[in-house]
Short mmCIF file of C-alpha atoms in Angstrom, two decimals:
data_model
loop_
_atom_site.label_atom_id
_atom_site.label_comp_id
_atom_site.label_asym_id
_atom_site.label_seq_id
_atom_site.Cartn_x
_atom_site.Cartn_y
_atom_site.Cartn_z
CA MET A 1 51.71 -50.21 53.63
CA THR A 2 51.35 -50.15 49.75
CA VAL A 3 53.56 -51.40 47.09
CA LEU A 4 53.24 -49.85 43.59
CA THR A 5 54.09 -52.23 41.00
CA ILE A 6 54.69 -51.41 37.46
CA ASP A 7 54.91 -54.53 35.38
CA HIS A 8 55.90 -54.77 31.85
CA LEU A 9 54.04 -51.66 31.14
CA THR A 10 53.68 -50.62 27.59
CA LYS A 11 51.47 -47.59 26.14
CA ARG A 12 51.30 -46.59 22.72
CA PHE A 13 49.67 -43.67 21.35
CA GLY A 14 49.47 -44.36 17.69
CA ASP A 15 52.64 -44.87 16.22
CA THR A 16 54.32 -43.49 19.35
CA VAL A 17 55.60 -45.80 22.04
CA ALA A 18 55.34 -43.66 25.22
CA VAL A 19 56.35 -46.42 27.72
CA ASP A 20 58.24 -49.50 26.47
CA ASP A 21 57.99 -52.91 28.67
CA LEU A 22 58.72 -50.97 31.90
CA SER A 23 59.01 -52.73 35.17
CA PHE A 24 59.69 -51.42 38.55
CA THR A 25 58.50 -51.32 42.14
CA VAL A 26 58.07 -48.62 44.68
CA HIS A 27 57.98 -49.73 48.23
CA PRO A 28 56.61 -47.73 51.30
CA GLY A 29 58.59 -45.89 53.86
CA VAL A 30 60.94 -44.08 51.41
CA VAL A 31 60.74 -41.45 48.94
CA THR A 32 61.30 -42.70 45.46
CA GLY A 33 62.24 -40.33 42.91
CA PHE A 34 61.11 -40.77 39.23
CA LEU A 35 63.46 -39.21 36.88
CA GLY A 36 63.70 -38.93 33.09
CA PRO A 37 64.24 -36.64 30.11
CA ASN A 38 61.10 -34.85 28.93
CA GLY A 39 58.93 -37.10 26.91
CA SER A 40 60.60 -40.10 28.85
CA GLY A 41 57.20 -41.60 29.59
CA LYS A 42 57.21 -40.57 33.41
CA SER A 43 53.47 -38.83 33.19
CA THR A 44 52.27 -41.45 30.96
CA THR A 45 53.42 -44.17 33.70
CA MET A 46 51.80 -42.06 36.57
CA ARG A 47 48.74 -41.71 34.64
CA ALA A 48 48.41 -45.41 34.01
CA LEU A 49 49.16 -46.16 37.58
CA LEU A 50 46.15 -43.65 38.51
CA GLY A 51 43.80 -45.55 35.81
CA LEU A 52 43.65 -42.29 33.71
CA ILE A 53 45.05 -44.20 30.59
CA THR A 54 44.85 -47.71 29.69
CA PRO A 55 48.00 -49.67 29.28
CA THR A 56 48.35 -51.26 25.92
CA ASP A 57 50.26 -54.06 27.74
CA GLY A 58 51.09 -54.95 31.13
CA THR A 59 49.93 -53.66 34.26
CA ALA A 60 50.36 -50.81 36.99
CA THR A 61 48.92 -51.84 40.18
CA LEU A 62 48.75 -50.81 43.96
CA ASP A 63 49.06 -53.75 46.05
CA GLY A 64 47.86 -55.67 43.11
CA HIS A 65 44.77 -53.73 42.64
CA ARG A 66 44.23 -51.65 39.49
CA PHE A 67 43.34 -48.00 40.57
CA ARG A 68 40.03 -47.99 38.93
CA ASP A 69 38.95 -51.03 41.10
CA LEU A 70 39.60 -49.06 44.43
CA ASP A 71 36.49 -48.30 46.27
CA ASP A 72 37.41 -45.08 47.88
CA PRO A 73 40.68 -43.86 46.04
CA ALA A 74 41.07 -40.64 47.57
CA LEU A 75 41.43 -42.26 50.90
CA LYS A 76 44.12 -44.50 49.81
CA VAL A 77 45.88 -42.45 46.94
CA GLY A 78 46.68 -38.65 46.82
CA ALA A 79 47.86 -37.55 43.43
CA MET A 80 49.05 -34.46 41.65
CA LEU A 81 49.56 -34.52 38.02
CA GLU A 82 49.31 -31.11 36.80
CA ALA A 83 49.16 -27.63 38.47
CA ASP A 84 46.45 -26.31 36.37
CA ALA A 85 43.64 -28.84 36.88
CA PHE A 86 41.17 -26.54 38.40
CA HIS A 87 38.49 -24.31 37.07
CA PRO A 88 39.97 -20.74 36.83
CA GLY A 89 36.67 -19.20 38.05
CA ARG A 90 36.46 -21.27 41.19
CA SER A 91 38.08 -20.54 44.54
CA GLY A 92 40.51 -22.84 45.75
CA ARG A 93 38.29 -23.73 48.95
CA ASP A 94 35.48 -24.51 46.46
CA HIS A 95 37.73 -26.87 44.39
CA LEU A 96 38.58 -28.86 47.45
CA ARG A 97 35.17 -28.86 48.95
CA ILE A 98 33.98 -30.54 45.36
CA LEU A 99 36.56 -33.04 45.84
CA ALA A 100 35.93 -33.51 49.53
CA THR A 101 32.22 -34.06 49.00
CA SER A 102 32.71 -36.61 46.50
CA ALA A 103 34.93 -38.48 48.86
CA ARG A 104 32.41 -38.03 51.76
CA LEU A 105 35.09 -35.97 53.72
CA SER A 106 34.13 -33.14 56.03
CA ARG A 107 34.53 -29.40 55.33
CA GLY A 108 36.92 -29.32 58.40
CA ARG A 109 39.36 -31.57 56.53
CA VAL A 110 39.35 -29.03 53.67
CA ASP A 111 40.29 -26.35 56.07
CA GLU A 112 43.00 -28.43 57.61
CA VAL A 113 44.65 -29.26 54.10
CA LEU A 114 44.51 -25.48 53.26
CA GLU A 115 46.25 -25.00 56.66
CA ILE A 116 48.89 -27.50 55.73
CA VAL A 117 49.57 -26.13 52.34
CA GLY A 118 49.58 -22.51 53.51
CA LEU A 119 46.73 -21.35 51.42
CA THR A 120 44.21 -20.32 54.00
CA ASP A 121 44.27 -16.58 53.29
CA ALA A 122 44.15 -17.27 49.63
CA ALA A 123 41.49 -20.15 49.97
CA ASP A 124 38.34 -17.75 48.93
CA ARG A 125 40.12 -16.15 46.02
CA ASN A 126 39.78 -17.73 42.30
CA ALA A 127 42.31 -20.30 41.69
CA GLY A 128 42.77 -18.52 38.30
CA GLY A 129 44.46 -15.80 39.94
CA TYR A 130 46.84 -17.94 41.81
CA SER A 131 50.78 -17.85 41.14
CA LEU A 132 52.26 -21.15 39.90
CA GLY A 133 53.52 -21.87 43.60
CA MET A 134 49.94 -21.18 44.81
CA ARG A 135 48.43 -23.62 42.17
CA GLN A 136 50.93 -26.12 43.09
CA ARG A 137 49.96 -25.94 46.78
CA LEU A 138 46.35 -26.19 45.74
CA GLY A 139 47.04 -29.41 43.73
CA LEU A 140 49.06 -30.62 46.87
CA ALA A 141 46.08 -29.82 49.16
CA ALA A 142 43.89 -31.96 46.81
CA ALA A 143 46.41 -34.78 47.07
CA LEU A 144 46.62 -34.67 50.94
CA LEU A 145 42.58 -34.28 51.26
CA GLY A 146 42.16 -37.98 52.18
CA ASP A 147 45.30 -38.44 54.27
CA PRO A 148 46.23 -41.19 51.76
CA GLN A 149 48.87 -43.77 52.46
CA VAL A 150 50.17 -43.40 48.76
CA LEU A 151 51.48 -40.00 47.24
CA ILE A 152 52.04 -39.87 43.67
CA LEU A 153 53.21 -36.41 42.54
CA ASP A 154 54.53 -35.18 39.21
CA GLU A 155 56.81 -32.37 39.47
CA PRO A 156 55.50 -31.05 42.73
CA ALA A 157 58.32 -28.54 43.21
CA ASN A 158 57.55 -26.67 40.14
CA GLY A 159 57.20 -23.02 40.85
CA LEU A 160 57.67 -23.30 44.67
CA ASP A 161 59.89 -20.86 46.30
CA PRO A 162 62.72 -22.06 48.37
CA GLN A 163 60.88 -22.00 51.59
CA GLY A 164 58.05 -23.96 49.66
CA VAL A 165 60.59 -26.50 48.35
CA ARG A 166 61.98 -27.10 51.92
CA TRP A 167 58.45 -27.48 53.09
CA LEU A 168 57.79 -29.97 50.28
CA ARG A 169 60.69 -31.99 51.09
CA ASP A 170 59.77 -32.13 55.03
CA LEU A 171 56.25 -33.06 53.92
CA LEU A 172 57.30 -35.88 51.75
CA ARG A 173 59.86 -37.19 54.17
CA PHE A 174 57.16 -36.98 56.91
CA HIS A 175 54.81 -39.13 54.90
CA ALA A 176 57.40 -41.58 53.98
CA SER A 177 58.44 -41.82 57.75
CA ARG A 178 54.76 -42.85 58.57
CA GLY A 179 55.07 -45.58 56.04
CA ALA A 180 53.48 -44.02 53.08
CA THR A 181 54.66 -44.95 49.51
CA VAL A 182 55.82 -41.81 47.72
CA LEU A 183 56.58 -41.46 44.04
CA VAL A 184 57.83 -38.09 43.05
CA SER A 185 58.91 -37.06 39.71
CA SER A 186 60.83 -33.85 39.22
CA HIS A 187 63.44 -31.99 36.99
CA LEU A 188 64.82 -30.38 40.11
CA LEU A 189 67.63 -33.09 40.62
CA ALA A 190 69.61 -31.12 43.25
CA GLU A 191 66.29 -31.02 45.09
CA MET A 192 65.54 -34.68 44.44
CA ALA A 193 68.90 -35.66 45.71
CA LEU A 194 67.81 -34.26 48.99
CA ILE A 195 64.34 -35.60 49.09
CA ALA A 196 64.46 -39.12 47.56
CA GLU A 197 66.16 -42.06 48.76
CA ASP A 198 65.67 -44.49 45.91
CA VAL A 199 65.42 -43.37 42.39
CA VAL A 200 63.91 -44.77 39.23
CA VAL A 201 65.44 -43.45 36.02
CA ILE A 202 63.68 -43.93 32.58
CA ARG A 203 64.50 -43.04 29.23
CA ASP A 204 62.45 -43.58 25.92
CA GLY A 205 59.90 -45.33 28.01
CA ARG A 206 62.34 -47.98 29.23
CA LEU A 207 63.94 -48.47 32.57
CA VAL A 208 67.62 -47.35 32.89
CA THR A 209 68.02 -47.84 36.47
CA HIS A 210 66.31 -48.18 39.86
CA ASP A 211 68.43 -48.01 43.08
CA ARG A 212 69.50 -46.05 45.99
CA VAL A 213 70.51 -42.32 45.18
CA THR A 214 73.93 -43.03 47.04
CA ALA A 215 74.43 -46.17 44.78
CA ILE A 216 73.67 -44.35 41.79
CA THR A 217 75.84 -41.23 42.50
CA ALA A 218 78.52 -43.43 43.72
CA ALA A 219 78.60 -45.50 40.46
CA ALA A 220 78.73 -42.37 38.23
CA ASN A 221 81.91 -41.41 36.35
CA GLY A 222 82.05 -37.93 38.45
CA SER A 223 82.71 -40.07 41.59
CA ALA A 224 86.23 -40.00 42.49
CA ILE A 225 88.66 -39.84 45.26
CA VAL A 226 90.52 -36.60 45.47
CA VAL A 227 94.39 -37.21 46.72
CA ARG A 228 96.89 -34.35 46.97
CA SER A 229 100.45 -35.24 47.81
CA PRO A 230 103.65 -33.52 46.91
CA GLN A 231 104.88 -36.95 45.81
CA ARG A 232 102.41 -37.39 43.04
CA SER A 233 104.30 -39.30 40.74
CA GLU A 234 105.35 -41.74 43.15
CA LEU A 235 102.04 -42.13 44.50
CA ALA A 236 100.49 -42.61 41.08
CA THR A 237 102.92 -45.59 40.43
CA ALA A 238 102.04 -47.10 43.64
CA LEU A 239 98.22 -46.67 43.07
CA THR A 240 98.62 -47.93 39.47
CA ALA A 241 100.19 -51.24 40.80
CA VAL A 242 97.08 -51.93 43.09
CA GLY A 243 94.48 -51.36 40.09
CA ALA A 244 93.57 -47.83 40.54
CA ASP A 245 92.29 -45.70 37.51
CA LEU A 246 94.14 -42.36 37.67
CA THR A 247 93.42 -38.78 36.24
CA PRO A 248 96.00 -36.06 37.12
CA ALA A 249 94.40 -32.76 38.20
CA GLU A 250 95.43 -29.34 39.09
CA ASP A 251 98.62 -28.85 41.27
CA ASP A 252 99.45 -31.99 43.17
CA GLN A 253 96.03 -33.75 42.90
CA LEU A 254 95.15 -37.10 41.53
CA LEU A 255 91.65 -38.22 40.79
CA VAL A 256 91.59 -41.82 41.73
CA ARG A 257 88.77 -44.34 40.63
CA SER A 258 88.32 -48.12 40.81
CA ILE A 259 89.50 -48.32 44.62
CA ASP A 260 88.34 -46.99 47.88
CA ALA A 261 89.57 -44.31 50.01
CA PRO A 262 90.92 -46.51 52.91
CA THR A 263 93.00 -48.50 50.07
CA VAL A 264 94.51 -45.30 48.97
CA GLY A 265 95.34 -44.21 52.70
CA ARG A 266 96.89 -47.80 53.16
CA VAL A 267 99.06 -47.61 50.05
CA ALA A 268 100.33 -44.18 50.63
CA ARG A 269 101.42 -45.31 54.15
CA GLN A 270 103.02 -48.46 52.95
CA GLU A 271 105.13 -46.47 50.53
CA GLY A 272 106.01 -43.62 52.78
CA ILE A 273 104.14 -41.15 50.71
CA GLU A 274 103.09 -37.92 52.35
CA LEU A 275 99.32 -37.01 51.77
CA HIS A 276 97.80 -33.51 52.33
CA GLU A 277 94.24 -34.51 51.09
CA LEU A 278 92.38 -37.68 50.75
CA THR A 279 88.76 -36.77 49.96
CA PRO A 280 85.88 -39.05 48.56
CA ARG A 281 83.87 -37.12 46.11
CA ALA A 282 80.68 -38.49 44.88
CA ALA A 283 79.09 -37.30 41.65
CA SER A 284 75.97 -35.16 42.02
CA LEU A 285 72.57 -36.98 41.15
CA GLU A 286 72.63 -34.55 38.06
CA ASP A 287 75.97 -35.81 36.87
CA ALA A 288 74.75 -39.50 37.36
CA PHE A 289 71.30 -38.68 35.58
CA LEU A 290 72.97 -37.12 32.56
CA GLU A 291 75.40 -39.88 32.41
CA LEU A 292 72.58 -42.46 32.35
CA THR A 293 70.21 -40.70 30.02
CA ASN A 294 72.68 -39.43 27.29
CA MET B 1 26.11 -41.92 44.67
CA LEU B 2 24.55 -39.19 46.49
CA ALA B 3 27.85 -37.73 47.25
CA GLN B 4 28.92 -37.74 43.79
CA ILE B 5 25.59 -35.89 42.80
CA ARG B 6 26.12 -33.16 45.44
CA SER B 7 29.82 -32.77 44.55
CA GLU B 8 28.59 -32.37 40.81
CA LEU B 9 25.89 -29.70 41.77
CA LEU B 10 28.43 -28.10 43.74
CA LYS B 11 30.66 -27.66 40.56
CA LEU B 12 27.88 -26.07 38.91
CA VAL B 13 26.86 -23.44 41.63
CA THR B 14 30.48 -22.65 42.40
CA VAL B 15 31.26 -20.89 39.01
CA ARG B 16 29.54 -18.02 37.39
CA THR B 17 28.56 -19.95 34.16
CA SER B 18 25.40 -21.34 35.89
CA LEU B 19 24.52 -17.90 37.32
CA PHE B 20 25.11 -16.33 33.59
CA PHE B 21 22.83 -19.08 32.19
CA ALA B 22 20.07 -18.42 34.98
CA LEU B 23 20.21 -14.68 34.35
CA ALA B 24 20.08 -15.37 30.30
CA ALA B 25 17.21 -17.47 30.60
CA ALA B 26 15.34 -14.93 33.00
CA GLY B 27 16.51 -12.05 30.97
CA PHE B 28 15.48 -13.45 27.49
CA VAL B 29 11.95 -14.35 29.03
CA ALA B 30 11.52 -10.99 30.44
CA LEU B 31 12.62 -9.27 27.17
CA VAL B 32 10.33 -11.43 24.80
CA LEU B 33 7.54 -10.99 27.42
CA THR B 34 8.00 -7.09 27.43
CA ILE B 35 7.99 -7.05 23.46
CA GLN B 36 5.07 -9.12 23.41
CA ALA B 37 3.05 -7.11 25.78
CA ALA B 38 4.14 -3.86 24.27
CA THR B 39 2.77 -5.27 20.83
CA ALA B 40 -0.36 -6.79 22.21
CA GLY B 41 -3.40 -5.58 20.14
CA GLY B 42 -1.24 -4.56 17.14
CA GLU B 43 -0.74 -6.31 13.63
CA PHE B 44 0.91 -9.41 15.16
CA MET B 45 -0.67 -9.94 18.65
CA GLY B 46 -4.28 -10.16 19.65
CA PRO B 47 -5.37 -7.75 22.79
CA LEU B 48 -4.20 -8.84 26.08
CA SER B 49 -7.68 -10.06 27.09
CA ASP B 50 -7.49 -12.79 24.49
CA ALA B 51 -6.81 -16.30 25.91
CA ALA B 52 -4.33 -16.89 22.82
CA THR B 53 -2.37 -13.64 23.84
CA GLN B 54 -2.19 -14.62 27.31
CA ARG B 55 -1.23 -18.04 26.45
CA ALA B 56 1.80 -16.61 24.20
CA LEU B 57 2.96 -14.57 27.24
CA PHE B 58 3.01 -17.54 29.42
CA LEU B 59 4.92 -19.52 26.78
CA THR B 60 7.68 -17.33 26.65
CA ALA B 61 9.49 -19.47 28.98
CA GLY B 62 9.73 -21.96 26.09
CA ALA B 63 13.07 -20.95 25.04
CA ALA B 64 14.73 -22.36 28.43
CA PRO B 65 15.14 -25.98 27.01
CA LEU B 66 17.16 -24.60 24.07
CA ILE B 67 19.36 -22.53 26.55
CA ALA B 68 19.59 -25.72 28.61
CA ILE B 69 20.94 -27.85 25.86
CA VAL B 70 23.90 -25.37 25.57
CA PHE B 71 24.23 -25.15 29.52
CA GLY B 72 24.56 -29.17 29.48
CA CYS B 73 27.02 -29.03 26.82
CA LEU B 74 29.20 -26.49 28.45
CA GLY B 75 29.11 -28.27 31.88
CA VAL B 76 30.69 -31.27 30.68
CA THR B 77 33.08 -29.70 28.15
CA SER B 78 34.33 -27.33 30.75
CA GLU B 79 35.23 -30.17 33.04
CA LEU B 80 37.30 -31.52 30.23
CA ARG B 81 38.71 -28.10 29.02
CA HIS B 82 39.99 -27.06 32.47
CA HIS B 83 41.09 -30.81 33.23
CA THR B 84 39.21 -30.96 36.37
CA ILE B 85 38.15 -34.49 35.11
CA VAL B 86 41.55 -35.41 36.12
CA SER B 87 40.80 -34.84 39.85
CA THR B 88 37.23 -35.91 39.63
CA LEU B 89 38.61 -39.42 38.45
CA LEU B 90 41.16 -39.60 41.08
CA VAL B 91 38.57 -38.98 43.78
CA ASP B 92 35.90 -41.60 42.18
CA ALA B 93 37.50 -44.05 39.89
CA SER B 94 34.31 -45.41 38.60
CA ARG B 95 33.71 -43.45 35.27
CA ILE B 96 30.24 -44.81 34.97
CA ARG B 97 29.38 -43.50 38.51
CA VAL B 98 30.72 -40.05 37.62
CA ILE B 99 28.87 -39.79 34.38
CA THR B 100 25.79 -40.98 36.00
CA ALA B 101 26.22 -38.33 38.78
CA LYS B 102 26.88 -35.64 36.23
CA THR B 103 23.96 -36.66 34.35
CA ILE B 104 21.66 -36.45 37.25
CA ALA B 105 22.87 -33.13 38.32
CA THR B 106 22.64 -31.73 34.95
CA LEU B 107 19.09 -33.00 34.72
CA LEU B 108 18.36 -31.10 38.22
CA ALA B 109 20.16 -28.09 36.79
CA GLY B 110 18.24 -28.16 33.66
CA ALA B 111 14.89 -28.35 35.61
CA GLY B 112 16.11 -25.52 37.82
CA LEU B 113 17.07 -23.38 34.57
CA GLY B 114 13.45 -24.24 33.11
CA ALA B 115 11.84 -23.42 36.56
CA ILE B 116 13.49 -19.90 36.58
CA ALA B 117 12.26 -19.28 33.19
CA VAL B 118 8.61 -20.49 33.89
CA ALA B 119 8.63 -18.40 37.23
CA VAL B 120 9.63 -15.13 35.43
CA SER B 121 7.14 -15.83 32.59
CA ILE B 122 4.35 -16.41 35.30
CA VAL B 123 5.36 -13.44 37.41
CA GLY B 124 5.66 -11.39 34.47
CA THR B 125 2.69 -12.14 32.90
CA GLY B 126 0.69 -11.77 36.16
CA LEU B 127 2.13 -8.19 36.64
CA ILE B 128 1.42 -7.19 32.95
CA LEU B 129 -2.18 -8.26 33.32
CA LEU B 130 -2.35 -6.54 36.87
CA VAL B 131 -1.07 -3.35 35.57
CA THR B 132 -3.34 -3.17 32.59
CA GLY B 133 -6.19 -4.37 34.66
CA THR B 134 -6.74 -7.21 32.36
CA SER B 135 -8.45 -10.42 33.66
CA LEU B 136 -6.99 -13.87 33.42
CA SER B 137 -8.87 -15.63 30.56
CA VAL B 138 -6.38 -18.42 29.91
CA GLU B 139 -6.84 -21.91 31.28
CA ILE B 140 -4.76 -22.31 34.26
CA VAL B 141 -4.30 -26.08 33.60
CA ASP B 142 -2.89 -25.22 30.01
CA VAL B 143 -0.30 -22.73 31.86
CA VAL B 144 0.55 -25.68 34.29
CA ALA B 145 1.09 -28.20 31.49
CA ALA B 146 3.16 -25.74 29.49
CA GLY B 147 5.21 -24.91 32.73
CA ALA B 148 5.72 -28.53 33.58
CA GLY B 149 6.69 -29.23 29.77
CA THR B 150 9.25 -26.23 29.83
CA ILE B 151 10.85 -27.65 33.05
CA GLY B 152 10.81 -31.17 31.75
CA GLY B 153 12.01 -30.03 28.53
CA ALA B 154 14.84 -27.99 29.82
CA ALA B 155 15.82 -30.76 32.21
CA LEU B 156 16.08 -33.56 29.14
CA GLY B 157 17.55 -30.50 26.97
CA ALA B 158 20.29 -30.08 29.43
CA VAL B 159 21.25 -33.94 29.47
CA PHE B 160 20.87 -33.89 25.59
CA GLY B 161 23.59 -31.18 25.65
CA LEU B 162 25.74 -33.07 28.17
CA GLY B 163 25.63 -36.15 25.93
CA ILE B 164 26.79 -34.22 23.12
CA GLY B 165 29.51 -32.47 24.91
CA GLY B 166 30.65 -35.80 26.38
CA VAL B 167 31.03 -37.13 22.66
CA VAL B 168 32.64 -34.46 21.20
CA ARG B 169 34.60 -33.26 24.13
CA ASN B 170 36.16 -30.08 22.68
CA GLN B 171 34.09 -27.13 24.15
CA ALA B 172 34.25 -25.06 20.93
CA LEU B 173 33.35 -27.92 18.55
CA ALA B 174 30.62 -29.16 20.99
CA VAL B 175 28.80 -25.93 21.51
CA GLY B 176 29.25 -25.18 17.79
CA ALA B 177 27.60 -28.63 17.09
CA VAL B 178 24.76 -27.90 19.15
CA LEU B 179 24.13 -24.48 17.57
CA ILE B 180 24.45 -25.77 14.05
CA LEU B 181 22.12 -28.65 14.89
CA MET B 182 19.57 -26.41 16.20
CA LEU B 183 19.90 -23.35 13.88
CA ALA B 184 20.85 -25.02 10.64
CA ILE B 185 20.40 -28.88 10.46
CA GLU B 186 17.08 -28.98 12.12
CA PRO B 187 15.36 -26.14 9.73
CA LEU B 188 17.00 -27.88 6.81
CA VAL B 189 15.86 -31.30 7.58
CA THR B 190 12.30 -30.01 8.49
CA SER B 191 12.24 -28.29 5.33
CA LEU B 192 13.30 -31.33 3.37
CA LEU B 193 11.63 -34.09 5.23
CA PRO B 194 8.47 -32.50 6.82
CA ASP B 195 7.64 -35.87 8.34
CA VAL B 196 10.87 -36.06 10.08
CA GLY B 197 11.23 -32.74 11.39
CA PRO B 198 8.75 -32.93 14.05
CA TRP B 199 10.64 -35.69 15.73
CA LEU B 200 13.86 -33.70 15.87
CA PRO B 201 15.08 -32.34 19.38
CA SER B 202 13.99 -28.42 18.89
CA ALA B 203 10.69 -29.56 17.72
CA LEU B 204 10.10 -31.85 20.52
CA VAL B 205 11.16 -29.42 23.08
CA THR B 206 8.75 -27.04 21.53
CA VAL B 207 5.96 -29.60 21.81
CA LEU B 208 6.71 -30.02 25.41
CA ALA B 209 7.22 -26.23 26.26
CA GLU B 210 4.11 -25.27 24.50
CA ALA B 211 1.94 -28.21 25.61
CA GLN B 212 1.13 -28.83 22.01
CA THR B 213 -1.78 -31.46 21.69
CA GLY B 214 -3.15 -30.74 18.25
CA GLY B 215 0.15 -31.73 16.38
CA PRO B 216 1.67 -34.94 14.73
CA ILE B 217 3.24 -35.79 18.06
CA GLY B 218 1.42 -36.03 21.46
CA LEU B 219 3.00 -34.70 24.77
CA ALA B 220 4.06 -38.36 25.88
CA ALA B 221 5.62 -39.11 22.48
CA ALA B 222 7.63 -36.11 22.53
CA ALA B 223 8.74 -36.56 26.03
CA ILE B 224 9.88 -40.09 25.41
CA THR B 225 11.66 -39.47 22.24
CA LEU B 226 13.37 -36.31 23.85
CA ALA B 227 14.45 -38.55 26.70
CA GLY B 228 15.61 -41.22 24.05
CA TYR B 229 17.93 -38.61 22.54
CA ALA B 230 19.24 -37.73 25.88
CA LEU B 231 19.76 -41.34 26.83
CA VAL B 232 21.37 -42.12 23.55
CA THR B 233 23.94 -39.21 23.57
CA THR B 234 24.56 -39.82 27.53
CA VAL B 235 25.34 -43.45 26.82
CA GLY B 236 27.49 -42.28 23.88
CA ALA B 237 29.46 -39.76 26.43
CA ALA B 238 29.57 -42.50 28.99
CA LEU B 239 31.35 -45.01 26.50
CA THR B 240 33.75 -42.14 25.33
CA LEU B 241 34.79 -41.43 28.81
CA GLN B 242 34.87 -44.98 29.80
CA HIS B 243 37.57 -45.83 27.10
CA ALA B 244 39.21 -42.46 26.81
CA ASP B 245 42.72 -41.88 28.07
CA VAL B 246 42.91 -38.77 30.25
CA THR B 247 46.02 -37.22 29.29
#
């Protein structure tokens, strides 16, 4: 059970501040989504966590240890940062064999991860000829080689077909269910809403929010209770009296915010108002993301 | 450390670049050997029966260390160019261990490149002497010394190239720097400062590969100085990698 801790992390590249006093914690057992607009500092944060860049200030640690101090990192942390990190003239199998050899893992493990990611048939072809989806799978195979307790994946769903995206979702959830710590960045917000339980949102290198996906979408402006009634004006008056924010919508609809659905139902019953619809509607993660980052 | 060295060697043998360099070294030696044999007894070469001519045939492998310098340079810059350094550092977080393993693997590969060139020169020269019915007149010990010098020079040359590549990092710039050093700067320095010229890498490689004993620098001094160049550039590469952000 490994906890990832980003503590007041700052990284400057010359005059550019890529990450600015960022702090958050990623816990095991859940998939944590890492969201932010392009250039918001997600990849820099992940690279700092993986010891590839040196923070200007602050720390990025795994159970209190810097990645660069780990003895057998491949057995503890699996990471995929870019889909093209392989020699185009080398086969996928050889790419994995090289990593497995360095990590003192068996050839059999290479065959296993190739099977897991569905690349067995293409394993002996040069990786330079792989499609984007196949390259992503090769990167994932490399991340899975050491059967690690931590997965850190930067845009792993890019280029995957719908079956691949579903496979990835199941894979990440499976690892999280085994107690692994999973941090995943993605631009595919609809997909992230299905995969992640927690979400960290950053913008301009700073933390915007870190919460459950359900909490973030519920708090977004797009969330509302859709109420339809032939007595819309009476209902509006009654709901306003209990503190609801109302937005008239098409036909007999009202969009109700600031109070919950049971309260709407109770007020309607007390006032003898007939309801034809009472539907809580959560904002999408995309709505919430755009609201948080714009 | 053994696992990392094996991994680095695997990197070298699983791409065509290494095969290309091996074939280039062998082909270059075979070509020069053929030209020299064809011109033996003419205006520029003595007859094949001369010990000096036979020695020149065996010394055709002397180009291998220079090829090895470029090979070593490409080996490390290829890793940076294709971003495989990222996966390397994700598997082994110790950058010093990574560069050490890379250095040892490159040393072995450079020696292998030198050995291929030496083998081609020995086999080729032997065939030429056999076909022409010429008896061996060169001292065997002289051939062995030159062969060992070529192999050692290629090993150190490859590491020297790795060091330059590790410091410069950009593949095109690094290979360009190596070629400019060998083809322009060293000849220029040698012509302007004759006392310094023999201490430059290409000249040292030549001393080793030709087992020169009568020049201003002895074999041991040449080997130690070339090893010094390789060490300095490799330490530079290690320091660069140790402090560099891998983005």
